[in-house]
Tab-separated table of C-alpha atoms in Angstrom:
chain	number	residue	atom	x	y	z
A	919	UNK	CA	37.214	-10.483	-6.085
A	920	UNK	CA	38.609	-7.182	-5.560
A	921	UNK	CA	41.828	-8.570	-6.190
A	922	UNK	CA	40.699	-9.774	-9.747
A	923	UNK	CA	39.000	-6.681	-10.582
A	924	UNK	CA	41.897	-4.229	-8.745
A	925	UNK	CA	44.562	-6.128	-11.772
A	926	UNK	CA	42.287	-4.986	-14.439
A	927	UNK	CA	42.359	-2.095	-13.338
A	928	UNK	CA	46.133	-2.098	-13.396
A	929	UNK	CA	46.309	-3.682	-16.457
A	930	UNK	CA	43.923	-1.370	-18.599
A	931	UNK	CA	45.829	1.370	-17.207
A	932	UNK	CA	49.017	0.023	-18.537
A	933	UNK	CA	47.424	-0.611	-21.629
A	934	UNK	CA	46.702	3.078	-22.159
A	935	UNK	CA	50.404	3.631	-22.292
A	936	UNK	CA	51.044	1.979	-24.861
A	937	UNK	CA	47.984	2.617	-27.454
A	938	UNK	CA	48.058	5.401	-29.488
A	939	UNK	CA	46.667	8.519	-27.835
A	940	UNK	CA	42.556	9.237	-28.636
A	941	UNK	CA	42.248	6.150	-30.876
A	942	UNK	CA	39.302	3.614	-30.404
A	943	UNK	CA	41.242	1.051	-28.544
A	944	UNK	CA	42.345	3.987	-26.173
A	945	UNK	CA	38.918	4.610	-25.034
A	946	UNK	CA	37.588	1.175	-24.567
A	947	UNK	CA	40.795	0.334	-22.442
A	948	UNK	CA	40.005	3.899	-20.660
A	949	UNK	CA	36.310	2.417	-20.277
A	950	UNK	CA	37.266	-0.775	-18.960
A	951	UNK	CA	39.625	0.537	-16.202
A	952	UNK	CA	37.094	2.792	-14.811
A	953	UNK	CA	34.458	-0.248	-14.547
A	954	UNK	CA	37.133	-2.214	-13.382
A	955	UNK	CA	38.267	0.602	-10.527
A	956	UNK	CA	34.548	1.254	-10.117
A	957	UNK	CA	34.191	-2.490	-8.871
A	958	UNK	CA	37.535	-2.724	-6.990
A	959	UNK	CA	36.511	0.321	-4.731
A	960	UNK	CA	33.259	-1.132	-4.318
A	961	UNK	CA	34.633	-4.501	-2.980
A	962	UNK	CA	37.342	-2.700	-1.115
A	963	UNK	CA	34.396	-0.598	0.854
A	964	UNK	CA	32.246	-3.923	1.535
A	965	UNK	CA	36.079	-5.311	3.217
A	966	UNK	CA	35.945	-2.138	5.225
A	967	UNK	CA	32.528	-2.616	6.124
A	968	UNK	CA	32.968	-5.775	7.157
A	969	UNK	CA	35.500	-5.397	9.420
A	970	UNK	CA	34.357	-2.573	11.397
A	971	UNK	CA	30.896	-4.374	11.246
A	972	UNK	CA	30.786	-6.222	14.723
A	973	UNK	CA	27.769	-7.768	14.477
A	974	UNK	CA	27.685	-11.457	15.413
A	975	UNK	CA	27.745	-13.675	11.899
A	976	UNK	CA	24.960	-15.529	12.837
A	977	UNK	CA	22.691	-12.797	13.696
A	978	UNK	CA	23.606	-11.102	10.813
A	979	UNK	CA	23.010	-14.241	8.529
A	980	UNK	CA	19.473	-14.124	10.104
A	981	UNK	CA	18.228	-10.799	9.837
A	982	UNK	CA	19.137	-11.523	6.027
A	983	UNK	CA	16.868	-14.603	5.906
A	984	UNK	CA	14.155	-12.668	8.136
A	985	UNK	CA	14.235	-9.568	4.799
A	986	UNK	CA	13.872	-12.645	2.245
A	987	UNK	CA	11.075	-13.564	4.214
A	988	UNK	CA	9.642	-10.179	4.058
A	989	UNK	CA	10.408	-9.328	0.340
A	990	UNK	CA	8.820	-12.434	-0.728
A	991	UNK	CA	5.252	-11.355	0.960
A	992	UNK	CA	6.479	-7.765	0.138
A	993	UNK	CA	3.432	-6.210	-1.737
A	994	UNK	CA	1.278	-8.404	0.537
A	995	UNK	CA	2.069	-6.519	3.435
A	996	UNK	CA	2.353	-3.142	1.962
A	997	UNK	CA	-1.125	-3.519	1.014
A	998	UNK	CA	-2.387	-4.643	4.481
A	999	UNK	CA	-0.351	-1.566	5.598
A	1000	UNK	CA	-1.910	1.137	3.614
A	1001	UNK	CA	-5.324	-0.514	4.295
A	1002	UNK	CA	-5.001	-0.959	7.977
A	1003	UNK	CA	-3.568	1.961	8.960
A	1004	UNK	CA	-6.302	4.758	9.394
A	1005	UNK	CA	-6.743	8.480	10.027
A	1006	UNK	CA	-9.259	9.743	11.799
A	1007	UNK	CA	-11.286	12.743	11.362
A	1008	UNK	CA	-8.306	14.881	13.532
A	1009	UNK	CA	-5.582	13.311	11.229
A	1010	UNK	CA	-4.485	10.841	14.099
A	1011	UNK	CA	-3.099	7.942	12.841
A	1012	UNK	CA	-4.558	4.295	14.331
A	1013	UNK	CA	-1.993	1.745	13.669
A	1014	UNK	CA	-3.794	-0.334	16.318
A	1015	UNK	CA	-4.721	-3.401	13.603
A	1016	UNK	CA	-1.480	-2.712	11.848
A	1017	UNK	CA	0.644	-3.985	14.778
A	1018	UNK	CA	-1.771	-6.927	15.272
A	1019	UNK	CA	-1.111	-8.085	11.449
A	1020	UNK	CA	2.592	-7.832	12.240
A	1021	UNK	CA	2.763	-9.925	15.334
A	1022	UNK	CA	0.259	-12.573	13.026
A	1023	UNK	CA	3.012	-12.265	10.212
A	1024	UNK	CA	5.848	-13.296	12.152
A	1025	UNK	CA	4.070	-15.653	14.734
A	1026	UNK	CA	2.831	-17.678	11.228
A	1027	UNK	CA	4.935	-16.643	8.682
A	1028	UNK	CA	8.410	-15.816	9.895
A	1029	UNK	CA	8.991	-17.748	12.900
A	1030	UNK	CA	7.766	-21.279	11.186
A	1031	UNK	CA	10.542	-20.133	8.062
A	1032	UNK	CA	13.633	-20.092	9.919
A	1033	UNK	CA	16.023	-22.096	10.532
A	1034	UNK	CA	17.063	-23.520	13.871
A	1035	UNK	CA	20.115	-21.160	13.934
A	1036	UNK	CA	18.514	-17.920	12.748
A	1037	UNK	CA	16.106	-18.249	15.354
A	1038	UNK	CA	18.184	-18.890	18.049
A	1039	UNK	CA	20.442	-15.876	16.726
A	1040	UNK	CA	17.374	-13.705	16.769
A	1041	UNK	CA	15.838	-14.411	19.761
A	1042	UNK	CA	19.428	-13.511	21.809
A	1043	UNK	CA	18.458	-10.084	20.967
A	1044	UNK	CA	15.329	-10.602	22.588
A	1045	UNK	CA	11.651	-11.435	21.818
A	1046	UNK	CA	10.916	-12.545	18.086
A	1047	UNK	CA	8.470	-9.897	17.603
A	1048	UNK	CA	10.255	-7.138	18.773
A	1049	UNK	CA	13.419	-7.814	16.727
A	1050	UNK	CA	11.437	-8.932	13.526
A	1051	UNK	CA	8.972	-5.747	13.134
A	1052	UNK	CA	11.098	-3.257	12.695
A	1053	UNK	CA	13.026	-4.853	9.581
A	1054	UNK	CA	9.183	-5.360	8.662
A	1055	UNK	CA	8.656	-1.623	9.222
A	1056	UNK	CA	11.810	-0.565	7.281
A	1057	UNK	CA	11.633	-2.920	4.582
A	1058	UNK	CA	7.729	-2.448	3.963
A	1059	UNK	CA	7.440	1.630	4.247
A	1060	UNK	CA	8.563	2.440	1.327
A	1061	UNK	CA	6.604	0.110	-1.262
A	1062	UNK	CA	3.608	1.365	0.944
A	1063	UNK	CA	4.549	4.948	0.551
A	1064	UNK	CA	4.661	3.796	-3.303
A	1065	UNK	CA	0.551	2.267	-3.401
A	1066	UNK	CA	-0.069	5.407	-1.555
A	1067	UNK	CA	0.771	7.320	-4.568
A	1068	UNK	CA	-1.296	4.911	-6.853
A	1069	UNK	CA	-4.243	5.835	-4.499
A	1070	UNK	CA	-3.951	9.389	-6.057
A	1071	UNK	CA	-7.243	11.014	-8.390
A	1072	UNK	CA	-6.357	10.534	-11.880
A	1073	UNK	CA	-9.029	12.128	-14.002
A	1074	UNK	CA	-7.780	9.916	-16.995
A	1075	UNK	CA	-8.768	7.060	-15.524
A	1076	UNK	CA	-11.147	4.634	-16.511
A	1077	UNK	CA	-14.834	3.978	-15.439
A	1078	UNK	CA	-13.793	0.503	-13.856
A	1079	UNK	CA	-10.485	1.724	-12.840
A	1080	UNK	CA	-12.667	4.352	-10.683
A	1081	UNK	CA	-14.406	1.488	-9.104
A	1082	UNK	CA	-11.141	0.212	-8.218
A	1083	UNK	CA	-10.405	3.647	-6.680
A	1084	UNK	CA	-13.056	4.159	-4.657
A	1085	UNK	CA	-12.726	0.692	-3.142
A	1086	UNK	CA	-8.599	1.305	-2.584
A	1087	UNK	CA	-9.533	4.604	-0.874
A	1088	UNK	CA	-12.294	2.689	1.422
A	1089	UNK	CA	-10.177	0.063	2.108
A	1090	UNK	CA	-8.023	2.299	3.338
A	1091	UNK	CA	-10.154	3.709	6.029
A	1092	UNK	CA	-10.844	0.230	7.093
A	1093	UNK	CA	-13.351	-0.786	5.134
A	1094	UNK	CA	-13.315	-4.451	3.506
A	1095	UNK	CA	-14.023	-4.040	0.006
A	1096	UNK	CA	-14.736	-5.725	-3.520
A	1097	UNK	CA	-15.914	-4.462	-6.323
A	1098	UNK	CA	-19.176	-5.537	-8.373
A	1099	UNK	CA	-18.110	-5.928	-12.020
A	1100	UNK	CA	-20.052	-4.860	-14.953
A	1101	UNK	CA	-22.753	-7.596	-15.231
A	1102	UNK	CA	-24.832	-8.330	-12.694
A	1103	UNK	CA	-24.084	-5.920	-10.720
A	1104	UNK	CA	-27.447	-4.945	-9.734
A	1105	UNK	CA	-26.830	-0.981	-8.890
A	1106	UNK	CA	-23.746	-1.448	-7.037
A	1107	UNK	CA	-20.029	-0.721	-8.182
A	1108	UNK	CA	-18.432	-1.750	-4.720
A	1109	UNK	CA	-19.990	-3.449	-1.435
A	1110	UNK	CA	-18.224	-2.095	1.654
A	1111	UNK	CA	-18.582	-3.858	4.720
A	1112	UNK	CA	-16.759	-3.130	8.376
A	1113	UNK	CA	-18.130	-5.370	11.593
A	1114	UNK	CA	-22.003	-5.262	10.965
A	1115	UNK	CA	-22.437	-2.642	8.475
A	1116	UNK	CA	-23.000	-3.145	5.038
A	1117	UNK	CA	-22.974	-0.648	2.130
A	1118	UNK	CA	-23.232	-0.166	-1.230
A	1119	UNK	CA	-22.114	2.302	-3.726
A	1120	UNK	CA	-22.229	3.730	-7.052
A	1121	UNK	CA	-19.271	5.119	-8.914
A	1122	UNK	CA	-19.637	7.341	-11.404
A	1123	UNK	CA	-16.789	8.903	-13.466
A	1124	UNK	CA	-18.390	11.929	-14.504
A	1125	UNK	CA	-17.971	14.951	-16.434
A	1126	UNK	CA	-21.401	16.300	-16.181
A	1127	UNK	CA	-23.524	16.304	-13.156
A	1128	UNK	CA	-25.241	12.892	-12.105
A	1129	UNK	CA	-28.736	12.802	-11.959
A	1130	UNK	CA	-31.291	10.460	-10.632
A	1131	UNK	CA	-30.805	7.540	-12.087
A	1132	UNK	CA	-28.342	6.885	-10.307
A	1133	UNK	CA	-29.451	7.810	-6.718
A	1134	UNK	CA	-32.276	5.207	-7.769
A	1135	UNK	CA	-30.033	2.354	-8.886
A	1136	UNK	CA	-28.217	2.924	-5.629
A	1137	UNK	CA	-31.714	2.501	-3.459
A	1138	UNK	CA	-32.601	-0.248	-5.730
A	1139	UNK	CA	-28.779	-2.172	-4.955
A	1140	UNK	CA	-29.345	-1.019	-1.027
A	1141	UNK	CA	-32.277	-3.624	-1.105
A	1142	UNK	CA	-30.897	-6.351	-3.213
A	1143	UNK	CA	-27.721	-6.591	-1.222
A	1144	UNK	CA	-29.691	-5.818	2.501
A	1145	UNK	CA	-27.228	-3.537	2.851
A	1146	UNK	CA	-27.614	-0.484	5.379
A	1147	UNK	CA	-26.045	2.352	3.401
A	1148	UNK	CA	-26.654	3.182	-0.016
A	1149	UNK	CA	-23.854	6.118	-1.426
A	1150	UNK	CA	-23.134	7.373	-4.799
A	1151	UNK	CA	-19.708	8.634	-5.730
A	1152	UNK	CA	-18.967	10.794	-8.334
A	1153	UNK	CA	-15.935	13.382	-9.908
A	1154	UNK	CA	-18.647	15.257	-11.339
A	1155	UNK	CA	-21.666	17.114	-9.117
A	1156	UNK	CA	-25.090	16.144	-8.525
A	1157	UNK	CA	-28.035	17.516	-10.092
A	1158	UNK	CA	-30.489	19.783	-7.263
A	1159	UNK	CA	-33.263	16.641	-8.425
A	1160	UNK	CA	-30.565	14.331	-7.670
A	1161	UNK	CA	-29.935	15.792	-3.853
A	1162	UNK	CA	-33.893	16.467	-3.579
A	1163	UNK	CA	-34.555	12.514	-4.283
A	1164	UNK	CA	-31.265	12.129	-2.145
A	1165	UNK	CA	-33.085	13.327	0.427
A	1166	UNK	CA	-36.063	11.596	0.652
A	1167	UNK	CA	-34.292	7.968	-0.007
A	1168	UNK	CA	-31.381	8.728	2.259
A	1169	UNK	CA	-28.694	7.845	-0.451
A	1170	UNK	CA	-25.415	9.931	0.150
A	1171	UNK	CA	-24.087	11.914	-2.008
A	1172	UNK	CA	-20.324	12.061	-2.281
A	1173	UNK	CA	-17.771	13.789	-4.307
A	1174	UNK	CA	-14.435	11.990	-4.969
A	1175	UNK	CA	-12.708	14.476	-2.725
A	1176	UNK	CA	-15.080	13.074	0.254
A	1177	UNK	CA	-14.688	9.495	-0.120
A	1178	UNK	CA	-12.006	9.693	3.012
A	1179	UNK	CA	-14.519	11.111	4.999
A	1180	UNK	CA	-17.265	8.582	4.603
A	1181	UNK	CA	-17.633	7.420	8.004
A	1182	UNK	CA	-17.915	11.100	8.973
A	1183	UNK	CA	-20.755	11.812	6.371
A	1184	UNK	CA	-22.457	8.317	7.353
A	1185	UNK	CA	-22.214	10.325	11.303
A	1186	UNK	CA	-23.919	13.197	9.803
A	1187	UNK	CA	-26.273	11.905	8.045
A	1188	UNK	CA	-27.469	9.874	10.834
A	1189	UNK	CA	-27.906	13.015	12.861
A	1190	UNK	CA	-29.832	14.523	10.249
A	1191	UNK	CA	-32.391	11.903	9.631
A	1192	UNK	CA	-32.636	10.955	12.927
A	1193	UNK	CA	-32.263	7.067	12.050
A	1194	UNK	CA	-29.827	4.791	13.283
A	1195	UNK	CA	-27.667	3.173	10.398
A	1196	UNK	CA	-25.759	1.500	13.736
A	1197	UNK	CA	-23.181	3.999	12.390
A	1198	UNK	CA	-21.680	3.304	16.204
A	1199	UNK	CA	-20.609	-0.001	14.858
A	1200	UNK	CA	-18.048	1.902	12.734
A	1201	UNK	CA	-16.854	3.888	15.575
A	1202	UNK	CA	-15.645	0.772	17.460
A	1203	UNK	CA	-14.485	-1.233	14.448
């Protein structure tokens, strides 16, 4: 190939000797030769690359199938990676359920893919696992680093689209999460569950402060899902009647900017009230 596309090369450049000087057939010969060289010095750098590459064939032919592999499920695991990897309250990350997913991925996923030959190839270099997850790392860190982003506050966006939001962010911190829906959603915008604690929460996309109304709907959902934490989540503020009936109900009261500290306001709260939400489930999820 860079054979074919060296000529052109050539040839276009010959061409320019002979066509008038500045005229349209000048530049699209002058064009073509510089996609042409482009191409030739590309191909010429991959031959290079190749030969001072000594990496056995067949191993290389496998870690290739092992990244097709990976890019297929791509998204899939950059969204288990952004949810299972958590922070806690020092900014330590625990990556402890992370590496579990990644030895499941390539005991049930990758391993049963390859062929006879890539596997063989692979495990040369030592134990499947240890050779597979770091392509998984490499390959998978930056799409997560991109639904990171996504997780950002955006003030223009919509009421359901908050929902979504809060639920990402949750998820995140190791919650499992769903959101409601519209109808039927009996008080609650997302359930949040982790082990044997349930709770439910109320999203509001606020300008103005929220009032009561909606620290009621969120007692009201508490019961009708038996959940054990009711919250309320808003961009806005709360009303002091809001926090007063707050108080007596035990629905928390977040802002947006302390969603990623749930588990320490659920902590809090329990040491305020003087109840036990089995908030110690949390700490050993």
């Amino acid at each position: 190939m860079w054979f074919v596309t060296g000529s052109l090369a050539v040839a276009c450049a010959w061409c320019l000797t002979i066509v008038p000087a500045w005229g349209i057939p000048f530049w699209i010969y002058l064009v073509l030769g510089l996609i042409a060289l482009a191409a030739a010095l590309c191909n010429l750098g991959l031959l290079i690359w190749d030969a001072l590459d000594d990496t056995d064939p067949a191993l290389r032919a496998a870690r290739v199938e092992v990244a097709d592999i990976i890019d297929w499920h791509l998204d899939t695991l950059a969204q288990r990676r952004v949810s299972l990897v958590t922070v806690d309250h020092y900014g330590v990350a625990d990556t402890k359920g992370w590496e579990k997913e990644l030895r499941h991925f390539v005991r049930k996923v990758v391993e049963p893919s390859l062929t006879a030959e890539s596997l063989e190839a692979l495990t040369k270099e030592g134990k499947l696992v240890d050779v597979v997850i770091p392509i998984i790392d490499e390959r998978v860190g930056g799409r997560a680093d991109d639904l990171e982003i996504d997780l950002e506050f955006d003030p223009r966006m919509t009421p359901t689209e908050f929902e979504q939001w809060c639920a990402a962010r949750l998820a995140q911190a190791g919650w499992k999460t769903r959101t409601v829906g519209a109808s039927g959603d009996q008080g609650a915008d997302v359930i949040a569950e982790r082990s044997r604690l349930r709770a439910v929460i109320q999203c509001k996309l606020y300008r103005t402060p929220v009032g009561n109304k909606a620290v009621q709907e969120a007692f009201a959902a508490k019961r009708h899902y038996s959940a054990d934490i009711a919250a309320v989540v808003t961009s806005s503020s709360f009303t002091p009647s809001a926090r007063r009936l707050s108080a007596t109900t035990g629905v928390l009261l977040l802002l947006h900017t302390e969603i990623d500290r749930f588990d320490e306001m659920l902590e809090a709260a329990e040491e305020r009230a003087g109840e036990h939400f089995r908030v110690g489930t949390v700490e050993g999820a």
